[in-house]
Short mmCIF file of C-alpha atoms and ligand atoms in Angstrom, two decimals:
data_model
loop_
_atom_site.label_atom_id
_atom_site.label_comp_id
_atom_site.label_asym_id
_atom_site.label_seq_id
_atom_site.Cartn_x
_atom_site.Cartn_y
_atom_site.Cartn_z
CA MET A 796 -179.12 -9.10 241.72
CA THR A 797 -180.68 -5.72 241.21
CA MET A 798 -178.44 -2.32 241.09
CA ALA A 799 -177.42 -0.18 244.04
CA VAL A 800 -180.49 1.45 245.30
CA SER A 801 -180.17 0.24 249.10
CA PRO A 802 -177.49 1.57 251.51
CA ASP A 803 -174.33 -0.42 252.01
CA VAL A 804 -176.05 -2.61 254.84
CA ASP A 805 -178.01 -4.30 252.80
CA GLU A 806 -175.75 -4.68 249.76
CA GLN A 807 -173.09 -6.18 252.47
CA GLN A 808 -175.80 -8.59 253.41
CA ALA A 809 -176.60 -9.50 250.02
CA PHE A 810 -173.29 -10.37 249.06
CA ASP A 811 -172.59 -12.29 252.20
CA GLU A 812 -175.37 -14.34 251.62
CA LEU A 813 -174.22 -15.23 248.03
CA ILE A 814 -170.85 -16.00 249.47
CA ALA A 815 -172.66 -18.15 251.86
CA GLN A 816 -174.70 -19.80 249.24
CA ASP A 817 -171.66 -20.62 247.15
CA ALA A 818 -173.06 -18.53 244.32
CA ARG A 819 -171.32 -16.59 242.08
CA ILE A 820 -170.68 -12.57 242.25
CA GLU A 821 -170.96 -11.19 238.78
CA PRO A 822 -169.64 -8.01 237.25
CA ARG A 823 -172.46 -5.86 238.09
CA ASP A 824 -172.92 -7.38 241.80
CA TRP A 825 -171.83 -4.98 244.56
CA MET A 826 -169.10 -6.17 246.26
CA PRO A 827 -166.92 -4.71 248.99
CA GLU A 828 -164.14 -2.40 247.78
CA ALA A 829 -161.38 -4.87 249.21
CA TYR A 830 -162.95 -7.97 247.47
CA ARG A 831 -162.61 -6.18 244.14
CA LYS A 832 -159.07 -4.84 244.72
CA THR A 833 -157.99 -8.26 246.04
CA LEU A 834 -159.31 -9.90 242.97
CA ILE A 835 -157.82 -7.30 240.30
CA ARG A 836 -154.60 -8.00 242.00
CA GLN A 837 -154.73 -11.72 241.73
CA ILE A 838 -156.20 -11.96 238.26
CA SER A 839 -153.86 -9.43 236.98
CA GLN A 840 -151.03 -11.08 238.32
CA HIS A 841 -152.20 -14.51 237.08
CA ALA A 842 -152.16 -12.70 233.61
CA HIS A 843 -149.03 -11.25 233.86
CA SER A 844 -147.79 -14.76 234.66
CA GLU A 845 -149.44 -16.60 231.62
CA ILE A 846 -147.84 -13.86 229.51
CA ILE A 847 -144.14 -13.72 231.14
CA GLY A 848 -144.36 -17.25 231.26
CA MET A 849 -144.57 -17.73 227.37
CA GLN A 850 -140.69 -16.40 227.36
CA PRO A 851 -138.83 -19.32 229.03
CA GLU A 852 -140.31 -21.98 226.69
CA GLY A 853 -140.59 -19.43 223.64
CA ASN A 854 -136.66 -19.51 224.07
CA TRP A 855 -136.71 -23.14 222.95
CA ILE A 856 -139.12 -22.98 220.07
CA THR A 857 -136.56 -22.49 217.15
CA ARG A 858 -134.39 -25.18 218.68
CA ALA A 859 -137.11 -27.96 219.57
CA PRO A 860 -135.25 -31.11 218.77
CA SER A 861 -137.93 -32.37 216.01
CA LEU A 862 -140.96 -31.23 214.15
CA LYS A 863 -143.21 -32.72 216.26
CA ARG A 864 -141.70 -31.24 219.44
CA LYS A 865 -141.79 -27.83 217.88
CA ALA A 866 -145.55 -28.00 217.02
CA ILE A 867 -146.56 -29.33 220.49
CA LEU A 868 -144.10 -26.47 222.01
CA MET A 869 -145.77 -23.76 219.72
CA ALA A 870 -149.11 -24.65 220.87
CA LYS A 871 -148.56 -24.94 224.51
CA VAL A 872 -146.74 -21.48 224.35
CA GLN A 873 -149.71 -20.15 222.28
CA ASP A 874 -152.25 -21.44 225.01
CA GLU A 875 -150.62 -19.51 227.52
CA ALA A 876 -151.13 -16.32 225.59
CA GLY A 877 -154.85 -17.42 225.41
CA HIS A 878 -154.88 -17.96 229.45
CA GLY A 879 -153.36 -14.47 229.33
CA LEU A 880 -156.02 -12.75 227.41
CA TYR A 881 -158.89 -14.66 229.32
CA LEU A 882 -157.50 -13.41 232.61
CA TYR A 883 -156.88 -9.94 231.42
CA SER A 884 -160.68 -9.78 230.36
CA ALA A 885 -161.87 -11.40 233.65
CA ALA A 886 -159.96 -8.49 235.29
CA GLN A 887 -161.27 -5.71 233.23
CA THR A 888 -165.01 -6.78 234.11
CA LEU A 889 -163.79 -5.50 237.91
CA GLY A 890 -163.05 -1.76 236.39
CA ILE A 891 -159.42 -2.00 235.57
CA THR A 892 -158.11 -1.24 231.84
CA ARG A 893 -155.89 -3.53 229.64
CA GLU A 894 -153.67 -0.36 229.29
CA GLU A 895 -153.34 0.25 233.07
CA MET A 896 -152.38 -3.72 233.40
CA THR A 897 -149.83 -3.71 230.55
CA GLU A 898 -148.43 -0.38 232.05
CA GLN A 899 -147.92 -1.96 235.52
CA LEU A 900 -146.20 -5.00 233.99
CA ILE A 901 -143.96 -3.10 231.77
CA ASP A 902 -142.77 -0.36 234.42
CA GLY A 903 -142.14 -3.37 236.75
CA THR A 904 -144.69 -2.38 239.47
CA ALA A 905 -146.89 -5.49 238.85
CA LYS A 906 -145.75 -8.94 240.29
CA TYR A 907 -145.91 -12.00 238.45
CA SER A 908 -145.08 -15.73 239.58
CA SER A 909 -141.39 -15.53 240.45
CA ILE A 910 -141.03 -18.95 238.85
CA PHE A 911 -140.56 -17.48 235.39
CA ASN A 912 -137.41 -15.68 236.24
CA TYR A 913 -135.49 -18.67 236.36
CA PRO A 914 -133.51 -19.51 232.95
CA THR A 915 -134.08 -22.76 230.62
CA PRO A 916 -130.67 -23.43 229.32
CA THR A 917 -131.28 -26.84 228.20
CA TRP A 918 -134.44 -28.78 226.21
CA ALA A 919 -134.78 -31.05 229.57
CA ASP A 920 -136.21 -27.72 230.91
CA MET A 921 -139.01 -27.70 228.61
CA GLY A 922 -139.94 -31.27 230.54
CA ALA A 923 -139.28 -29.78 233.85
CA ILE A 924 -141.68 -26.89 233.53
CA GLY A 925 -144.28 -29.03 231.90
CA TRP A 926 -144.20 -31.37 234.73
CA LEU A 927 -143.26 -29.30 237.50
CA VAL A 928 -144.54 -25.43 236.75
CA ASP A 929 -147.59 -26.60 234.88
CA GLY A 930 -148.37 -29.44 237.54
CA ALA A 931 -148.28 -26.78 240.22
CA ALA A 932 -150.47 -24.64 238.00
CA ILE A 933 -152.90 -27.44 237.82
CA VAL A 934 -153.01 -27.93 241.59
CA ASN A 935 -153.28 -24.46 242.36
CA GLN A 936 -155.82 -23.45 239.78
CA VAL A 937 -158.28 -26.48 240.05
CA PRO A 938 -160.05 -25.09 243.20
CA LEU A 939 -159.97 -21.65 241.31
CA CYS A 940 -162.80 -22.92 239.12
CA ARG A 941 -165.10 -22.54 242.12
CA CYS A 942 -163.92 -19.15 242.80
CA SER A 943 -166.80 -16.83 244.15
CA TYR A 944 -166.18 -14.22 241.49
CA GLY A 945 -167.84 -15.69 238.33
CA PRO A 946 -165.52 -14.62 235.46
CA TYR A 947 -162.36 -15.93 236.88
CA GLY A 948 -163.95 -19.20 237.84
CA ARG A 949 -165.25 -19.62 234.41
CA ALA A 950 -161.98 -18.64 232.88
CA MET A 951 -160.19 -21.35 235.08
CA VAL A 952 -162.38 -24.11 233.79
CA ARG A 953 -160.76 -23.98 230.27
CA VAL A 954 -157.25 -22.97 231.71
CA CYS A 955 -157.11 -26.10 233.49
CA LYS A 956 -158.20 -28.25 230.63
CA GLU A 957 -155.44 -27.01 228.72
CA GLU A 958 -153.00 -27.27 231.73
CA SER A 959 -153.26 -30.85 232.00
CA PHE A 960 -152.05 -31.16 228.19
CA HIS A 961 -149.05 -29.21 229.21
CA GLN A 962 -148.31 -31.20 232.34
CA ARG A 963 -148.45 -34.50 230.12
CA GLN A 964 -146.51 -33.09 227.28
CA GLY A 965 -143.67 -32.09 230.02
CA PHE A 966 -144.03 -35.57 231.57
CA GLU A 967 -143.38 -37.17 228.22
CA ILE A 968 -140.56 -35.06 227.36
CA LEU A 969 -138.70 -35.95 230.49
CA LEU A 970 -140.01 -39.75 229.76
CA ALA A 971 -138.14 -39.82 226.39
CA LEU A 972 -134.98 -38.23 228.05
CA MET A 973 -134.94 -40.66 230.74
CA GLN A 974 -135.38 -43.58 228.10
CA GLY A 975 -132.27 -42.07 226.22
CA THR A 976 -128.69 -42.15 226.67
CA ASP A 977 -126.81 -41.55 229.81
CA ALA A 978 -126.21 -37.63 228.85
CA GLN A 979 -129.70 -37.31 228.19
CA ARG A 980 -131.05 -38.92 231.72
CA ALA A 981 -128.18 -36.58 233.30
CA MET A 982 -130.07 -33.68 231.57
CA ALA A 983 -133.58 -34.72 232.73
CA GLN A 984 -132.33 -35.11 236.33
CA ASP A 985 -130.38 -31.73 236.44
CA ALA A 986 -133.68 -29.90 235.01
CA VAL A 987 -135.98 -31.41 237.86
CA ASP A 988 -133.05 -30.65 240.42
CA ARG A 989 -133.33 -26.76 239.23
CA TRP A 990 -137.27 -26.79 238.82
CA TYR A 991 -138.46 -28.58 241.69
CA TRP A 992 -137.88 -26.32 244.67
CA PRO A 993 -139.25 -23.28 242.79
CA SER A 994 -141.97 -25.15 241.76
CA LEU A 995 -143.00 -25.82 245.23
CA MET A 996 -142.62 -22.01 246.17
CA MET A 997 -145.42 -21.51 243.58
CA PHE A 998 -147.88 -22.27 246.33
CA GLY A 999 -146.84 -19.25 248.28
CA PRO A 1000 -145.29 -18.80 251.85
CA PRO A 1001 -146.72 -21.12 254.49
CA ASP A 1002 -150.27 -19.88 255.53
CA GLU A 1003 -149.55 -18.66 258.88
CA GLU A 1004 -147.19 -16.04 257.07
CA SER A 1005 -149.84 -15.23 254.52
CA PRO A 1006 -152.08 -12.92 256.41
CA ASN A 1007 -154.18 -12.47 253.03
CA SER A 1008 -154.94 -16.35 252.83
CA ALA A 1009 -157.33 -16.24 255.39
CA ARG A 1010 -159.56 -13.74 253.94
CA SER A 1011 -159.37 -14.84 250.48
CA MET A 1012 -160.51 -18.41 251.84
CA ALA A 1013 -163.46 -16.40 253.69
CA TRP A 1014 -164.50 -14.74 250.42
CA LYS A 1015 -164.38 -18.29 248.67
CA ILE A 1016 -161.63 -16.87 245.94
CA LYS A 1017 -159.33 -19.24 247.61
CA ARG A 1018 -160.37 -22.76 248.90
CA PHE A 1019 -157.54 -24.58 250.35
CA GLY A 1020 -154.40 -22.92 252.05
CA ASN A 1021 -151.10 -22.78 250.60
CA ASP A 1022 -149.69 -25.60 252.81
CA GLU A 1023 -152.35 -27.87 251.87
CA LEU A 1024 -152.01 -27.36 248.09
CA ARG A 1025 -148.07 -28.16 248.52
CA GLN A 1026 -148.98 -31.16 250.30
CA ARG A 1027 -151.07 -32.18 247.43
CA PHE A 1028 -148.57 -31.38 244.92
CA VAL A 1029 -146.08 -33.42 246.63
CA GLY A 1030 -148.29 -36.38 246.91
CA MET A 1031 -148.70 -36.00 242.99
CA LEU A 1032 -145.19 -36.14 242.26
CA VAL A 1033 -143.86 -38.75 244.22
CA PRO A 1034 -145.49 -41.63 242.02
CA GLN A 1035 -144.92 -39.78 238.86
CA ALA A 1036 -141.22 -39.56 239.67
CA GLU A 1037 -140.91 -43.08 240.35
CA VAL A 1038 -142.45 -43.70 236.76
CA LEU A 1039 -139.90 -41.32 235.32
CA GLY A 1040 -136.96 -42.63 237.24
CA VAL A 1041 -136.20 -39.08 238.63
CA THR A 1042 -135.25 -38.49 242.06
CA LEU A 1043 -136.89 -35.63 243.52
CA PRO A 1044 -133.94 -33.46 245.14
CA ASP A 1045 -134.94 -33.72 248.81
CA PRO A 1046 -133.15 -36.48 250.71
CA GLU A 1047 -135.59 -35.50 254.05
CA LEU A 1048 -138.68 -36.38 251.57
CA ALA A 1049 -140.87 -39.02 253.30
CA TRP A 1050 -144.38 -39.96 253.98
CA ASP A 1051 -144.99 -39.11 257.79
CA ASP A 1052 -147.54 -41.65 258.90
CA ASP A 1053 -148.24 -39.96 262.28
CA ALA A 1054 -148.94 -36.59 260.99
CA GLN A 1055 -150.57 -38.35 257.74
CA GLN A 1056 -148.63 -35.95 255.58
CA TRP A 1057 -145.33 -35.63 253.59
CA HIS A 1058 -142.24 -34.45 255.67
CA THR A 1059 -139.98 -32.33 253.28
CA SER A 1060 -136.84 -29.97 254.13
CA ALA A 1061 -137.37 -26.36 254.71
CA ILE A 1062 -138.05 -24.55 251.71
CA ASP A 1063 -135.40 -21.63 251.47
CA TRP A 1064 -137.86 -18.75 251.57
CA ASP A 1065 -135.21 -16.04 251.22
CA GLU A 1066 -134.58 -17.23 247.93
CA PHE A 1067 -138.17 -16.95 246.76
CA THR A 1068 -138.43 -13.26 248.57
CA GLU A 1069 -135.20 -12.07 246.47
CA VAL A 1070 -136.51 -13.57 243.17
CA LEU A 1071 -140.24 -12.01 243.88
CA SER A 1072 -138.53 -8.63 244.63
CA GLY A 1073 -136.82 -8.68 241.29
CA ARG A 1074 -133.65 -9.93 242.00
CA GLY A 1075 -134.10 -13.28 240.18
CA PRO A 1076 -131.54 -14.53 237.56
CA MET A 1077 -133.95 -13.23 234.81
CA ASN A 1078 -136.19 -10.66 235.91
CA ALA A 1079 -134.26 -7.81 233.98
CA VAL A 1080 -134.58 -9.71 230.72
CA ARG A 1081 -138.52 -10.79 231.15
CA ILE A 1082 -139.48 -7.28 231.74
CA GLN A 1083 -137.28 -5.74 229.09
CA ASN A 1084 -138.46 -8.68 226.25
CA ARG A 1085 -142.10 -7.67 227.28
CA ARG A 1086 -141.52 -3.99 227.05
CA THR A 1087 -139.64 -4.41 223.52
CA ALA A 1088 -142.83 -6.27 222.38
CA HIS A 1089 -145.24 -4.05 223.45
CA GLU A 1090 -143.25 -1.14 221.77
CA ASP A 1091 -142.76 -2.92 218.76
CA GLY A 1092 -146.74 -3.74 218.99
CA ALA A 1093 -147.82 0.04 218.66
CA TRP A 1094 -148.37 0.20 215.03
CA VAL A 1095 -150.61 -3.09 215.13
CA ARG A 1096 -152.74 -1.15 217.88
CA GLU A 1097 -152.77 1.75 216.04
CA ALA A 1098 -153.64 -0.26 212.91
CA ALA A 1099 -156.74 -1.73 214.43
CA ALA A 1100 -157.81 1.26 216.20
CA GLU A 1101 -158.04 3.24 212.82
CA TYR A 1102 -159.70 0.12 211.23
CA ALA A 1103 -162.21 0.21 214.09
CA ARG A 1104 -162.64 3.92 213.45
CA LYS A 1105 -163.34 3.57 209.69
CA GLN A 1106 -165.81 0.76 210.16
CA ALA A 1107 -167.75 2.63 212.53
CA LEU A 1108 -167.88 5.60 210.01
CA ARG A 1109 -168.68 3.34 207.35
CA GLU A 1110 -171.63 1.79 209.23
CA ARG A 1111 -172.77 5.47 210.00
CA GLU A 1112 -173.03 6.38 206.41
CA VAL A 1113 -174.70 3.31 205.31
CA ALA A 1114 -177.62 3.94 208.14
FE1 FE2 B 225 -151.40 -21.59 231.54
FE1 FE2 B 226 -149.52 -24.15 231.12
#
C-alpha cells in the first residue's frame, strides 16, 4: 500500500478491503485509530503477561527436583522472556515505546493476565501451569497466528511452537507425579484443583459481557469468541485428564449431547474481577519484583547506551 495521500474515506476503504480479503495490515499501512489502540492494548498486555509469567515458575528453578527438571524449567522460563520481547517489538511497530510500556507495567496501570497472580507453593504447580496455563495459552494463541495485524500474527507462529513444548513438559511433570507415591498423587491433584478454574478464566468473560470482543472479531484480530475457545479447551483437557488420572474439579462437567457442548458449573467471575483489579493473592509481589528488576537493571541499560554511543562515534571517525 502507498503512503497517506488520499482522504480518510479512501484509506478506510482500502483498510476494509484488506480485512475482507484476509490480507495482513502492516505497520506502514493506514489503520483506524481504534484498531491501533486496541492492538497496542492487547499486544502490550500479552507481552506483560509473558514477562510477569516468568515469576511463578522462576520461583522453582533453584528447587527443581533434579538437574534435568531444572534445565527444562530454565529453558521454559527463558522462552517466556523471548515471547515478551517479540511482543514488545510487535507493539512498538504501532507507535508506543518500550519505555512507555515498561512504565505502565511497573506503575501498576497496565493489565496482564490475572492467572499469574496466583502463588506456586509446590513442585506440582509447575506441572499444572504447563498443562493448564500454557494449554489455555495455546488454544487462545493458535487463532492469533492469523491475526490481521502482520507483526502480531507472525510473532504468534513462533510463540505457539514453543507453547506446545511447554504444555507437554507440564503434562509430563504431572504424569510422573501421578505414577509416584500417594503423597505425590495428592500434590498433583491439589495443583490441578487450584489451577483449573483460573485457567478457564483465561479466555475472558462470556461473549455477551465482552463488548470489545465482537469488534475484534470484525477486525479479524480475534477469530473465535471467548466461550467457543473455552469449550475447545475443556474438550482438550477431558481425555488428557483421563490419561493422567487426575479429576477436573467440576462435579457438573459433562458432555451435553443436545447442546453439542460441554456443560460446566458456573465460573466465579467475582474472583476473576478481584484478581484482575489487583486484589489477587500475588499482585503486589509480582509488580514489586518487576519494579526491583527494572531498577537493578538500570546500569545495564546505561552501559548499553554508552557502548552504542561510542560505537557510533568510532564509526564516524573511521568514515
Ligand atoms: Fe509464552
Ligand atoms: Fe508458555
